[in-house]
Coordinates of C-alpha atoms in Angstrom, one line a residue:
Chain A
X260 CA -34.3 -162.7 34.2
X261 CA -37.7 -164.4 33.4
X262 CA -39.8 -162.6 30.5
X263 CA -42.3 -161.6 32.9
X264 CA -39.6 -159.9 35.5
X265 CA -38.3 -158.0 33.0
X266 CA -41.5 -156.9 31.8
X267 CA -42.4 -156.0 34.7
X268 CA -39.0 -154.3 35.2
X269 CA -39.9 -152.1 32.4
X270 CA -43.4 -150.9 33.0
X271 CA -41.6 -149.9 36.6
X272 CA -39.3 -147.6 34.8
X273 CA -42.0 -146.3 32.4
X274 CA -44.4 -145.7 35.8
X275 CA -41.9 -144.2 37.0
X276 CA -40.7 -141.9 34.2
X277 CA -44.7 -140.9 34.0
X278 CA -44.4 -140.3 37.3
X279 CA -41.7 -137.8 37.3
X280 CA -43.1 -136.3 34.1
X281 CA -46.2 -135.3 36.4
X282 CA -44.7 -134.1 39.4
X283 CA -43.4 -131.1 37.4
X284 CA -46.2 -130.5 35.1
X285 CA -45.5 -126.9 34.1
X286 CA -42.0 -127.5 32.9
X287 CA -42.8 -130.8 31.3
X288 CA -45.4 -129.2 29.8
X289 CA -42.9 -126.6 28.0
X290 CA -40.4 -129.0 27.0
X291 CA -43.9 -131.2 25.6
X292 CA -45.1 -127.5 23.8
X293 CA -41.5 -127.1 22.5
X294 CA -41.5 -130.3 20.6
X295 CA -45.0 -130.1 19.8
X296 CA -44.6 -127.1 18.0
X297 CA -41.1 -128.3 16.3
X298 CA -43.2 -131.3 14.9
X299 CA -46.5 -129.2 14.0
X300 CA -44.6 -127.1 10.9
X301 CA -43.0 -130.1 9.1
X302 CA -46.6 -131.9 10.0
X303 CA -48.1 -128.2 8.1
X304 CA -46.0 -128.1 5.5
X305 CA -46.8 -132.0 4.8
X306 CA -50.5 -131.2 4.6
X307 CA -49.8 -128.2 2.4
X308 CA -48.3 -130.1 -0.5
X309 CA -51.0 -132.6 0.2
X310 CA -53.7 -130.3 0.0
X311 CA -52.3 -128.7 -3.4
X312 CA -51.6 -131.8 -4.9
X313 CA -55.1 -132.7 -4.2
X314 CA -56.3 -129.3 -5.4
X315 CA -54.5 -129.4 -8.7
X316 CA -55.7 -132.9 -9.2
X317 CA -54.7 -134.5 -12.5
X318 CA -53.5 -131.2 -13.5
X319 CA -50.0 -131.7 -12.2
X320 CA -49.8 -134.6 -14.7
X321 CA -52.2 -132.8 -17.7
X322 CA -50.4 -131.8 -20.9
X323 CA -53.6 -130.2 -22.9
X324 CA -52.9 -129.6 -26.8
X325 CA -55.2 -127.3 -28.1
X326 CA -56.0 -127.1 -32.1
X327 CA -56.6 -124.4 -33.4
X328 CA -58.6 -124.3 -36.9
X329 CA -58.7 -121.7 -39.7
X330 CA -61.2 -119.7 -39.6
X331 CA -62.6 -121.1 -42.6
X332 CA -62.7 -124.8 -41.4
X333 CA -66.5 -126.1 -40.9
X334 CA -67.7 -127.2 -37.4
X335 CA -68.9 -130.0 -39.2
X336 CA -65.0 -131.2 -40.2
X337 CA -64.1 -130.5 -37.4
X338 CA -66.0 -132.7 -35.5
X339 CA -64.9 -135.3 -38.0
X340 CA -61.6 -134.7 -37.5
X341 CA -62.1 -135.3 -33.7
X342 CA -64.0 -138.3 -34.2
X343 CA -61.0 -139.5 -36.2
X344 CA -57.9 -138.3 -33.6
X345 CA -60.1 -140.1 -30.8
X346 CA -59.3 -143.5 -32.7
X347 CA -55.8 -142.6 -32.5
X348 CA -53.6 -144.8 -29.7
X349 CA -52.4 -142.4 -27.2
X350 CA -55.2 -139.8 -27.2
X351 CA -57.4 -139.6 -24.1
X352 CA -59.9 -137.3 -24.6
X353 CA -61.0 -134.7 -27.6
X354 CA -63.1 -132.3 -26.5
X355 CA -64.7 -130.1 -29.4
X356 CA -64.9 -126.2 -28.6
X357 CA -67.3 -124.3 -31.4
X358 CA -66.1 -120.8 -32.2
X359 CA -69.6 -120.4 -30.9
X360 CA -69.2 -121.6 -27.6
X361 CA -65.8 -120.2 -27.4
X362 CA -67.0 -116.5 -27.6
X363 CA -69.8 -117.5 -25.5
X364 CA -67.5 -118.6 -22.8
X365 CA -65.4 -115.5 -23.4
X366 CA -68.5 -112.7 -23.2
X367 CA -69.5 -114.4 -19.7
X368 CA -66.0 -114.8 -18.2
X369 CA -64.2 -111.7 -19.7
X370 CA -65.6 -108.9 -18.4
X371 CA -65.7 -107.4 -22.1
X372 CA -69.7 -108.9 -23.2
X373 CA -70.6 -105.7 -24.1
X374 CA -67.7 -104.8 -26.6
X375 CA -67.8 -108.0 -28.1
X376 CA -71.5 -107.9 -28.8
X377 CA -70.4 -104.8 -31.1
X378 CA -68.2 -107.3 -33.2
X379 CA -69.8 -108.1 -36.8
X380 CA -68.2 -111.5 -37.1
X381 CA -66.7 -114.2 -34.3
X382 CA -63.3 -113.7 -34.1
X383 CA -62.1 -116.8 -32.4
X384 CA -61.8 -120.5 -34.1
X385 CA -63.2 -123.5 -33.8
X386 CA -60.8 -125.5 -31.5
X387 CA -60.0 -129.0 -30.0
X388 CA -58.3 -129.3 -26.8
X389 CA -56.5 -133.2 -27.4
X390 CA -55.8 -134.4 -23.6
X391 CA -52.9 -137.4 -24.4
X392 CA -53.3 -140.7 -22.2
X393 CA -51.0 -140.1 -19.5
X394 CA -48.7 -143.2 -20.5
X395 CA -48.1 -141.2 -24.0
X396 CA -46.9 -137.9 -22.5
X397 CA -43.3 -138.1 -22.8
X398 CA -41.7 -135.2 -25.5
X399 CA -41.5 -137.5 -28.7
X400 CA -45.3 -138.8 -27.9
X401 CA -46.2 -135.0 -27.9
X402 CA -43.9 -134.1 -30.8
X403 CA -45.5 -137.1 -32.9
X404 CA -49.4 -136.1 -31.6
X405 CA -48.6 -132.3 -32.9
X406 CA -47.5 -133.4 -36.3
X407 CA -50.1 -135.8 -36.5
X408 CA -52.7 -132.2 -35.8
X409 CA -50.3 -130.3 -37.7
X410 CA -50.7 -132.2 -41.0
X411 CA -54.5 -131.4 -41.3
X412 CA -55.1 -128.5 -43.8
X413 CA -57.7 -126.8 -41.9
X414 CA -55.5 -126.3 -38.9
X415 CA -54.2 -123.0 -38.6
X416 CA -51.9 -123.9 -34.8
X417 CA -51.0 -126.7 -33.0
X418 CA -50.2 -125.6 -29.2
X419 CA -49.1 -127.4 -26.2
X420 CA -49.8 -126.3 -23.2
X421 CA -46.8 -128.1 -20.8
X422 CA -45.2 -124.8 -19.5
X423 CA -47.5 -124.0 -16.7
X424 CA -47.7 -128.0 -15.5
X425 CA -44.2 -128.0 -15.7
X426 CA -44.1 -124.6 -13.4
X427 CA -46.9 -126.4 -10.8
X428 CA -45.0 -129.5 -10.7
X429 CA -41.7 -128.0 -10.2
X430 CA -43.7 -125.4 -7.0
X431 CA -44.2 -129.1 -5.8
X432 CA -41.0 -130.1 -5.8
X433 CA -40.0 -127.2 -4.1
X434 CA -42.3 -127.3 -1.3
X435 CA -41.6 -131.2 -0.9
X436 CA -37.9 -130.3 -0.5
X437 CA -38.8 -127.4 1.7
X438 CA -41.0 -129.9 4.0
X439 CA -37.9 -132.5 3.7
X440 CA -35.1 -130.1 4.7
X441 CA -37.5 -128.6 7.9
X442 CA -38.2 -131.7 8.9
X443 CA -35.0 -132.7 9.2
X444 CA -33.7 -129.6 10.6
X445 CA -36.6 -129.3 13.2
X446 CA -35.8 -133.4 14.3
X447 CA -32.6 -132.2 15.0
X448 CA -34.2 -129.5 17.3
X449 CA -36.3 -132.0 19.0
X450 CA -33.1 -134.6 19.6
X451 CA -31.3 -131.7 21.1
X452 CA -34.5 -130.5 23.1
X453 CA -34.9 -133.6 24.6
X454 CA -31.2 -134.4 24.8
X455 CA -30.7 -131.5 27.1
X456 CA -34.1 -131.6 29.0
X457 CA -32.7 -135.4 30.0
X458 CA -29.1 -134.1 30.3
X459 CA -30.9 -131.8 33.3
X460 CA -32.7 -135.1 35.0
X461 CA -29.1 -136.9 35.1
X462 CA -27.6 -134.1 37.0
X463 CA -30.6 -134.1 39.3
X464 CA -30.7 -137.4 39.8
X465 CA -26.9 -137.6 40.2
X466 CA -26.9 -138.9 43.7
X467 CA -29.3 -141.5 43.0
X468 CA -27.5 -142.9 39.9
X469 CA -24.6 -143.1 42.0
X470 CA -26.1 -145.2 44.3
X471 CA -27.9 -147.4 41.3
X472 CA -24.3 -148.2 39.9
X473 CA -22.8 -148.7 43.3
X474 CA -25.5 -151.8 43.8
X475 CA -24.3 -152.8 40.4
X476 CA -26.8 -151.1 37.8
X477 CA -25.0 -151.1 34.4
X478 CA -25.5 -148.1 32.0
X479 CA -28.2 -149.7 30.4
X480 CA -30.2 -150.1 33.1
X481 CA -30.1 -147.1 34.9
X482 CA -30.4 -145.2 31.5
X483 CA -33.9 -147.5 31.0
X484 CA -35.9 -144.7 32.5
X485 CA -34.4 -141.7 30.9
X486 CA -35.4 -144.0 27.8
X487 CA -39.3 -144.0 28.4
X488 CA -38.9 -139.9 29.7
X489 CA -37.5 -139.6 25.9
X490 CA -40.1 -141.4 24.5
X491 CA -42.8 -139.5 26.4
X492 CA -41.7 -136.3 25.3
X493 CA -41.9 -137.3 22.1
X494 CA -44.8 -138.9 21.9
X495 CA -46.8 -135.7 23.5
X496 CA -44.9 -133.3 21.6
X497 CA -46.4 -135.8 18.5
X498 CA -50.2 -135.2 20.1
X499 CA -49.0 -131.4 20.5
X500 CA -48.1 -131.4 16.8
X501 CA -51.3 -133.2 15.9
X502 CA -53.4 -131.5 17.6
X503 CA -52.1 -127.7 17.0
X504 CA -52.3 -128.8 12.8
X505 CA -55.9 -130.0 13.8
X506 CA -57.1 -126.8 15.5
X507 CA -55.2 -124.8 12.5
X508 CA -57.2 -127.1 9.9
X509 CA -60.2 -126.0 11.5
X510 CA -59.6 -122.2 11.2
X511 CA -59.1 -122.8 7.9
X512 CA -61.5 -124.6 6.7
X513 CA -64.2 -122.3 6.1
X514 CA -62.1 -119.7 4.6
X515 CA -61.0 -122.3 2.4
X516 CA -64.3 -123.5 1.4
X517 CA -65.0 -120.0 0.7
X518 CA -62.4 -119.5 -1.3
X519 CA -62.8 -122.2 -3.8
X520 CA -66.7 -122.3 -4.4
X521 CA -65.7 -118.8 -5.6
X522 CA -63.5 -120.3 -8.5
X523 CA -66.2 -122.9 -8.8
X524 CA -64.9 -125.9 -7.0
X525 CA -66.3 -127.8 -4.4
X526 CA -62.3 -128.4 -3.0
X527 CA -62.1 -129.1 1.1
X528 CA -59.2 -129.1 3.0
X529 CA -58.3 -132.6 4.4
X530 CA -56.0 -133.2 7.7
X531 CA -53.5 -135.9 7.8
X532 CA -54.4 -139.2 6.6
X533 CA -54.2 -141.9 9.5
X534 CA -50.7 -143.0 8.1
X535 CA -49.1 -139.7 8.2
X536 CA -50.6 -139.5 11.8
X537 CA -49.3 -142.9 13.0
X538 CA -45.8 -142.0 11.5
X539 CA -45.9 -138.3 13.3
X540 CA -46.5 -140.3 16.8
X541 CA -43.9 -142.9 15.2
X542 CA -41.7 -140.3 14.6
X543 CA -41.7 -138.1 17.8
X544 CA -41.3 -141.4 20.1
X545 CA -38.2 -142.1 17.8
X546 CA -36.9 -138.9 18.0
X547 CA -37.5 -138.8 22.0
X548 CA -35.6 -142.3 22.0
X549 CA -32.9 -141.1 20.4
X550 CA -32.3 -137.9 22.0
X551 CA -32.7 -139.4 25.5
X552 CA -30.3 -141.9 24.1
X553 CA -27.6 -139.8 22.9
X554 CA -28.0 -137.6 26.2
X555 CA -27.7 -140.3 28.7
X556 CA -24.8 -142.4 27.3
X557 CA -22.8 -139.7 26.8
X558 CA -23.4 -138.3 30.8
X559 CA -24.6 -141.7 32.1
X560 CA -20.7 -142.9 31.2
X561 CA -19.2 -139.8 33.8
X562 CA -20.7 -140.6 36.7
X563 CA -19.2 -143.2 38.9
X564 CA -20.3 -143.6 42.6
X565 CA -18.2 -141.8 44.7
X566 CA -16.3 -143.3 48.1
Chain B
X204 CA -10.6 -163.6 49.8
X205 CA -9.1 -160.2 49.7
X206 CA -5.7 -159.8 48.7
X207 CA -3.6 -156.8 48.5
X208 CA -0.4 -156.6 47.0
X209 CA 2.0 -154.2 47.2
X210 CA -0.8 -151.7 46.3
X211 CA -0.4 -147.9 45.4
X212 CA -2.9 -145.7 45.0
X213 CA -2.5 -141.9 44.2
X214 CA -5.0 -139.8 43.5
X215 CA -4.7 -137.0 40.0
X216 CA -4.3 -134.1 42.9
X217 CA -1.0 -135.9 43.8
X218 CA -1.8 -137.6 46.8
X219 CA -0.8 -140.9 47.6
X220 CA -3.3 -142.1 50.1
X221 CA -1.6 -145.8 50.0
X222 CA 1.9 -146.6 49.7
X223 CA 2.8 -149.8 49.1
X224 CA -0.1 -151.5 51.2
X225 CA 0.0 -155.6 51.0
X226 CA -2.4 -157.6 53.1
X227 CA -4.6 -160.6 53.3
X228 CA -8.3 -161.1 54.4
X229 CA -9.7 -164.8 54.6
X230 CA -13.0 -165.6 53.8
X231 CA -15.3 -165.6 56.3
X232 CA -13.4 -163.4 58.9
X233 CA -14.3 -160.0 60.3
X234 CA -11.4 -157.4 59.8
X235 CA -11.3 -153.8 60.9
X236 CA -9.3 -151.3 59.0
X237 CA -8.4 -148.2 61.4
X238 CA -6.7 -145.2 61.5
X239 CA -6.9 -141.3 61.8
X240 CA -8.5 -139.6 58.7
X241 CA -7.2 -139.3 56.3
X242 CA -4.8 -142.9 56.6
X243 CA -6.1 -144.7 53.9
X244 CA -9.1 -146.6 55.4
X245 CA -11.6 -145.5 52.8
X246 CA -9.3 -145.6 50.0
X247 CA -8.9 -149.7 50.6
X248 CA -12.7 -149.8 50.4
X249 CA -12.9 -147.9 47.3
X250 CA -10.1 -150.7 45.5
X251 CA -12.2 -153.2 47.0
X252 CA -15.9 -151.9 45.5
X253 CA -14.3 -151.0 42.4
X254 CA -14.6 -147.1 43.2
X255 CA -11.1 -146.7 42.7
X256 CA -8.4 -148.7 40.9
X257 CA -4.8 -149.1 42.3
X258 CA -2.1 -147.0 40.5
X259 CA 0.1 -149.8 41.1
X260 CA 0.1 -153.6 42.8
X261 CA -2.4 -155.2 43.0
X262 CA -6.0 -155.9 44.3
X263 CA -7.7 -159.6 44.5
X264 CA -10.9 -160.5 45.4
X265 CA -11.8 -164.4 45.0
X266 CA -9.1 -164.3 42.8
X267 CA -9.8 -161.4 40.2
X268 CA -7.7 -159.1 39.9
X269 CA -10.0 -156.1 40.0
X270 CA -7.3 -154.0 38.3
X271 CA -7.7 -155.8 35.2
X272 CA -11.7 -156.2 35.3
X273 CA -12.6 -154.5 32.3
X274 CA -15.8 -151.8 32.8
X275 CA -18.3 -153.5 31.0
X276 CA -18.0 -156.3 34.1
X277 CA -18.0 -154.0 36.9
X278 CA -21.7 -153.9 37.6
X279 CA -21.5 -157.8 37.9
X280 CA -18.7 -157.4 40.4
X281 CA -20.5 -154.9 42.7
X282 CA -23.8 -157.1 42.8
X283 CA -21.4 -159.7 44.4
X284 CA -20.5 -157.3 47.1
X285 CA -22.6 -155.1 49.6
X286 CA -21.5 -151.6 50.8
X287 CA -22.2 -149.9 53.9
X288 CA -22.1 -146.1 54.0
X289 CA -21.7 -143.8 57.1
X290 CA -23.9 -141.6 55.1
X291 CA -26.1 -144.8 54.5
X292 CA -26.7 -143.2 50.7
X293 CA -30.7 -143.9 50.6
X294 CA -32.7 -142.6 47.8
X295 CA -34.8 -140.3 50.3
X296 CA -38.0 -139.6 48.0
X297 CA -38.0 -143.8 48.1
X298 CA -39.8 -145.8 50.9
X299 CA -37.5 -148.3 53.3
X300 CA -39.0 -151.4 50.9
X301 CA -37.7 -150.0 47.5
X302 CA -34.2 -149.4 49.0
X303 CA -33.2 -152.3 50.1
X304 CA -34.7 -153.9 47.2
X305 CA -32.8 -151.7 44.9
X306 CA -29.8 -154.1 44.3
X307 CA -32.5 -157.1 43.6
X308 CA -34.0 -154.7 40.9
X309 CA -30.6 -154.3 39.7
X310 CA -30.2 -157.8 39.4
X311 CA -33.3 -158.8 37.9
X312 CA -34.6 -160.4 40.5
X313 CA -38.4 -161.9 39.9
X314 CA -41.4 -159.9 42.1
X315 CA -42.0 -162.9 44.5
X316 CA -38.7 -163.5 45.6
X317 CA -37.3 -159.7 45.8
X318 CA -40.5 -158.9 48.3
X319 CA -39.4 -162.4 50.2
X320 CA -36.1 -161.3 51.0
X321 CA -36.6 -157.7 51.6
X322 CA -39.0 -158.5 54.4
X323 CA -36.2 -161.3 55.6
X324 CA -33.6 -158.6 55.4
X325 CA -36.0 -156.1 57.0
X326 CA -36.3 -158.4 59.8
X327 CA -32.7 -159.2 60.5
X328 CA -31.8 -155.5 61.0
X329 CA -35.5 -155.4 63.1
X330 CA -36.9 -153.2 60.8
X331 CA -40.4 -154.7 59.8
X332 CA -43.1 -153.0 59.1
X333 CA -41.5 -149.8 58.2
X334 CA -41.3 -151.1 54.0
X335 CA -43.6 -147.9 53.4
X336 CA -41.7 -145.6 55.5
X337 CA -39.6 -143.1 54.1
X338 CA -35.8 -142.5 55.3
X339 CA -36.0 -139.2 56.3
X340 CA -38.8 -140.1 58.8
X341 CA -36.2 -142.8 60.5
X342 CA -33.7 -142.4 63.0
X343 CA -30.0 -142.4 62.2
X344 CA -29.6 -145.7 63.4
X345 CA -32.7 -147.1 61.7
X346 CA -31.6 -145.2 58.7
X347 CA -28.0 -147.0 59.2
X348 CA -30.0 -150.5 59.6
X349 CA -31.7 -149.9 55.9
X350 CA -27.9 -149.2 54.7
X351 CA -27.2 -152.7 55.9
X352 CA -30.2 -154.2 54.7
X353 CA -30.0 -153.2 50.8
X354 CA -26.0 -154.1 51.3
X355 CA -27.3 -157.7 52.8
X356 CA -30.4 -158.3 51.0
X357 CA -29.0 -160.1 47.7
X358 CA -26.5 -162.1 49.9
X359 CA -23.4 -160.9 49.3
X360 CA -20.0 -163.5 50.4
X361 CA -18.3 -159.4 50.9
X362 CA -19.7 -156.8 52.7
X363 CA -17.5 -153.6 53.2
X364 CA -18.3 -150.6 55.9
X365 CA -17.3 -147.3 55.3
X366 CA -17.4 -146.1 59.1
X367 CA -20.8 -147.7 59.6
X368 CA -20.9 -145.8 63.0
X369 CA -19.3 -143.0 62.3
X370 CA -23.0 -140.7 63.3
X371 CA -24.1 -143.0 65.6
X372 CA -24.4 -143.3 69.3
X373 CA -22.3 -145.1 71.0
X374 CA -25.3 -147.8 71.8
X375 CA -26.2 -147.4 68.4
X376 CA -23.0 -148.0 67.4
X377 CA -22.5 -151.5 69.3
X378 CA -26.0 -152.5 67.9
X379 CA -24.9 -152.1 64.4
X380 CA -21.6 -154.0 64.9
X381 CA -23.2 -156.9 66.7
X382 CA -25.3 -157.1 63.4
X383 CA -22.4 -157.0 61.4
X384 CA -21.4 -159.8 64.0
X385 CA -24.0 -162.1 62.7
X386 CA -23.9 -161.5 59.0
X387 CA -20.1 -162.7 59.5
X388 CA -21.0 -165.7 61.9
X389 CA -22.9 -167.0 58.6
X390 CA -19.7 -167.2 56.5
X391 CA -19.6 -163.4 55.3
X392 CA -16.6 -161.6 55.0
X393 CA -16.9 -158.4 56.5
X394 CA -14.7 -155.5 56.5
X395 CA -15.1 -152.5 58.4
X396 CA -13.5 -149.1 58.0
X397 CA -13.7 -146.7 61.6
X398 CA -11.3 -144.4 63.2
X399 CA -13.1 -145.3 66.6
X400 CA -10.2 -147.7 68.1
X401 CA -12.3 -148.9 71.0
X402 CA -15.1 -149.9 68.8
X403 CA -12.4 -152.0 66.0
X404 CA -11.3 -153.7 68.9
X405 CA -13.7 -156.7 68.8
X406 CA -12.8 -160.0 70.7
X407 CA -11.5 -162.1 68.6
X408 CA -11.6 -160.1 65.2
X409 CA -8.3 -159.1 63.2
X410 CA -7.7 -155.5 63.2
X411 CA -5.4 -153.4 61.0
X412 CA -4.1 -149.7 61.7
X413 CA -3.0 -147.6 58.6
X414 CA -1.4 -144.2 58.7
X415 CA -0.2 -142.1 56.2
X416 CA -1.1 -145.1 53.9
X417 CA 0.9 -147.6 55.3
X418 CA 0.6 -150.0 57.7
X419 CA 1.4 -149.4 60.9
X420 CA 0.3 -152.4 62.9
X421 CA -2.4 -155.5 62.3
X422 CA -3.5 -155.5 66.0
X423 CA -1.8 -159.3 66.1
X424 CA 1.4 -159.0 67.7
X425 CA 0.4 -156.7 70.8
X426 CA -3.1 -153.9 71.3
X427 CA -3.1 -150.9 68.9
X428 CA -3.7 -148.6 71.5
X429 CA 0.2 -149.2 72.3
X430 CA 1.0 -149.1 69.0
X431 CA -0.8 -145.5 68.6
X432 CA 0.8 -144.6 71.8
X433 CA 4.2 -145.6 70.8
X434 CA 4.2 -143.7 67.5

C-alpha cells in the first residue's frame, strides 16, 4: 500500500470515527464529561502544588539562623560582627535587626502597642538573621555556621530555624504523592471508561465487523477506527479537563488575590504552564489509545463472521 | 482447485453436519452443491471461506491446506476469495459504492483504482449509477447484485454462493445465475450452494447432492431428480 493510500486510509477511519462520535452527541458527550472530569482533579491537584510551591518561593529551600545578642552587646558590634560573618564562604545574606526595630516591628504587628509602651526598658535583643548560600545548607554546613556564631562573646543564642521548612517541604511531598497516586488511579478510570464505552461500539457494530473480516480485514484494521474513537475521547475529555481547571482558576482568582494582599503579598494564582497543558492533551489521547486498544483486541479477537 | 478429503466436520453441539465428504472442484468450473437443509451445503462453504475448519480430513484450496493456515493468514486467504450471501450481508447505513469497495479498502487498494473497479463491477451486475444509493432503498435482487459485486470487485480466482437465490424470484433468480455464468466463463471458479434442484441443474455444469452430510450423488452418472426420487 502506497504512503499516500494509507494515509488516506487513515483519515477515512478518523472521519469516520468523528462521525460516529457526532451522531450521538449526548452520550459522547457523557463519556467526553466523564473523562474530562477524571483528568481535571489530577490536572487541580498539579496546579495546587504548583501554586504553593510558587507561593512559598525560596522558602521551601530557606534555612534562616537567627543570632541572638546579650543584651548588653552594642549595635555598633554588632553590626561589626555582621560585616565580618558576610565575608565568611557560605553565608548569603546578614541582615541586622536593632532591638529598636525589633520592638517596633513587634508594637505594630502584635496587637499589644499599648502594653509595651508601658515597658521602662526594650526587652528584646539586637539580632542577626544569617541566611546560608543554598549550596552550604546541608547539617554539618549549619552545625559549623552555628559554632562559628556561637563562639562570639556577645551572643547570648544561636537558633536555626529548619523545623518549619522541613514541615512545608515534607506537606509538598505529600501532596506530590497525593497528585501521583490520583493520577494514576483516575488514568486507570479513564482506560476502563473508554475501554468499555468502545467494548459497547464492537457489540453494535458486530454485524458489520463480521462482514469487514469476512472480505479479509485483519484485527488491525478493523480495530483502526475504534483507535481514533479512543483517541477522541481522550483528547476531549483532555479539553474537558482543561477547561473545567480554567473556569475553576477563574473563580478563584479573586478570592485568592484577596487573600494574599491581606498578608501583604502581591501572590496570583497561575494555570498550567503550556507544557503541563500539551502533556494533559498528550496524556488523555494516550490514555484513549490505550483503552480503545486493550478493549478492542480483547473483543475484536471473538468475533468471527458467521456462515 | 478445491479439494476435499475425507473431511469431517462436527459442530461443539454434537452435530456432524459432514461425514467423511471427499470431492474435487477444477479450476475454472461451475459446481453446484445441493441438498435439503440442513445436508451440509453451507457447512462446505464455511471450510472453504475459512468460517469453519474441518474436525478431521482435509480441505485444499490451490493447494493450502486451509486446516493448517495459521490465523494471522486468514485475512489474506479471504481477500483471495469472494462470498455470496443469501442475506447479501451489506452494511445498510453504507451507500451501494462503499460496499462493494469494502474488500478494496481491506486490501489497501489506492483511491484511483478502487473507484475504477467499483464502477466496472457496478456495471457488470447493471447497477450504475446507484454508487450513492443506499441498500435498503434497493430491491432484493439489486441488493443480491451489490452481494456479487463486492464478492467480484477485487477479482477473486473463487467465488462461493451461499444460496445466492434463496429470496429471489424465480426471474430474479435465473438473472443472478446467468451472472454467475459469466464471472465463470472468464476462468472463475464458482461454487454455488441452493436447495432449488431445478435451478442447480445448469447445462453443462457439475452438480453435487449431499444429505445428511454425505454424498449422495454428483449429478454425473444419471439426473438428481432420480436420485432424490430413488432415495
Amino acid at each position: 500500500m502506497g504512503l499516500a493510500t494509507y494515509g488516506t486510509r487513515h483519515a477515512q477511519a478518523l472521519v469516520g470515527s468523528l462521525g460516529r462520535l457526532a451522531r450521538s452527541p449526548f452520550a459522547t458527550f457523557l463519556t467526553v464529561l466523564v473523562i474530562g472530569l477524571a483528568l481535571a482533579l489530577p490536572l487541580a491537584l498539579q496546579m495546587l502544588v504548583g501554586n504553593a510551591s510558587r507561593a512559598t518561593g525560596g522558602l521551601a529551600s530557606a534555612v534562616d539562623v537567627s543570632v541572638y545578642f546579650k543584651p548588653a552587646a552594642p549595635l555598633e558590634k554588632v553590626r561589626e560582627l555582621a560585616a565580618d560573618a558576610r565575608a565568611r564562604a557560605g553565608v548569603a545574606e546578614v541582615t541586622v535587626i536593632s532591638a529598636d526595630d525589633a520592638l517596633k516591628e513587634f508594637q505594630k504587628y502584635s496587637g499589644f502597642g499599648a502594653a509595651l509602651q508601658a515597658l521602662e526598658q526594650n526587652p528584646l535583643p539586637n539580632v542577626l538573621h544569617v541566611r546560608p548560600a543554598a549550596d552550604a545548607m546541608t547539617p554539618a554546613d549549619l552545625d559549623r555556621l552555628v559554632r562559628y556564631f556561637a563562639a562570639w562573646p556577645q551572643v547570648d543564642t544561636v537558633q536555626v530555624d529548619a523545623a518549619w521548612v522541613q514541615r512545608l517541604n515534607a506537606i509538598l511531598a505529600v501532596l506530590e504523592r497525593v497528585l501521583l497516586i490520583a493520577a494514576v488511579l483516575l488514568g486507570v478510570g479513564v482506560l476502563a471508561v473508554v475501554g468499555n464505552t468502545v467494548r459497547l461500539e464492537i457489540h453494535q457494530r458486530r454485524a458489520e465487523i463480521e462482514v469487514v473480516k469476512l472480505v479479509g480485514g485483519s484485527n488491525a484494521f478493523v480495530r483502526r477506527p475504534f483507535l481514533y474513537t479512543g483517541v477522541l475521547y481522550g483528547l476531549a475529555g483532555a479539553l474537558i479537563a482543561w477547561g473545567v481547571v480554567g473556569a475553576a482558576l477563574a473563580v478563584l482568582e479573586g478570592s485568592v488575590e484577596t487573600l494574599a494582599r491581606l498578608y501583604g503579598s502581591g501572590f496570583t494564582l497561575a494555570g498550567p504552564p503550556a507544557e503541563e497543558v500539551v502533556g494533559l492533551l498528550g496524556g488523555g489521547a494516550a490514555l484513549g489509545w490505550v483503552g480503545a486498544w486493550l478493549s478492542a483486541t480483547r473483543h475484536l479477537r471473538r468475533i468471527e463472521p458467521r456462515g | 482447485m478445491i479439494a476435499f478429503d475425507h473431511v469431517v466436520k462436527r459442530y461443539p453441539n454434537g452435530r456432524e453436519a459432514l461425514a467423511g465428504v471427499s470431492f474435487s472442484i477444477a479450476a475454472g468450473e461451475m459446481v453446484f452443491l445441493t441438498g435439503r437443509s440442513g445436508a451440509g451445503k453451507s457447512t462446505v462453504l464455511k471450510l472453504i471461506a475459512l468460517i469453519e475448519r474441518p474436525t478431521r480430513g482435509a480441505v485444499r484450496v490451490e493447494g493450502k491446506n486451509l486446516g493448517a493456515l495459521r490465523s494471522r493468514h486468514i485475512p489474506a486467504y479471504r481477500r483471495s476469495i469472494g462470498v455470496v450471501f443469501q442475506d447479501h450481508r451489506l452494511l445498510v447505513d453504507r451507500p451501494v459504492f462503499d460496499n462493494v469497495a469494502l474488500p478494496l479498502v481491506v486490501a489497501g487498494f489506492p483511491l484511483k483504482e478502487t473507484d475504477k473497479r467499483v464502477r466496472a463491477a457496478l456495471d457488470q451486475v447493471g447497477l450504475l449509477g446507484k454508487e450513492r444509493t443506499l441498500p435498503l432503498e434497493l430491491s432484493a435482487g439489486e441488493q443480491q447484485r451489490v452481494g456479487i459485486a463486492r464478492a467480484v470487485v477485487s477479482k477473486p480466482r473463487l467465488l462461493i454462493c451461499d444460496e445466492p437465490t434463496g429470496n429471489l424470484d424465480r426471474d430474479l433468480a435465473l438473472e443472478v445465475m446467468r451472472l454467475l455464468k459469466r464471472f465463470q466463463s472468464v476462468g472463475v471458479t464458482v461454487v454455488v450452494a441452493t436447495h432449488d434442484l431445478r435451478l442447480a441443474q445448469q447445462p453443462g455444469e457439475r452438480t453435487i447432492l449431499l444429505d445428511d452430510g454425505r454424498i449422495q450423488g454428483r449429478g454425473e452418472e444419471e439426473p438428481l431428480p432420480s436420485i432424490v426420487a430413488s432415495r
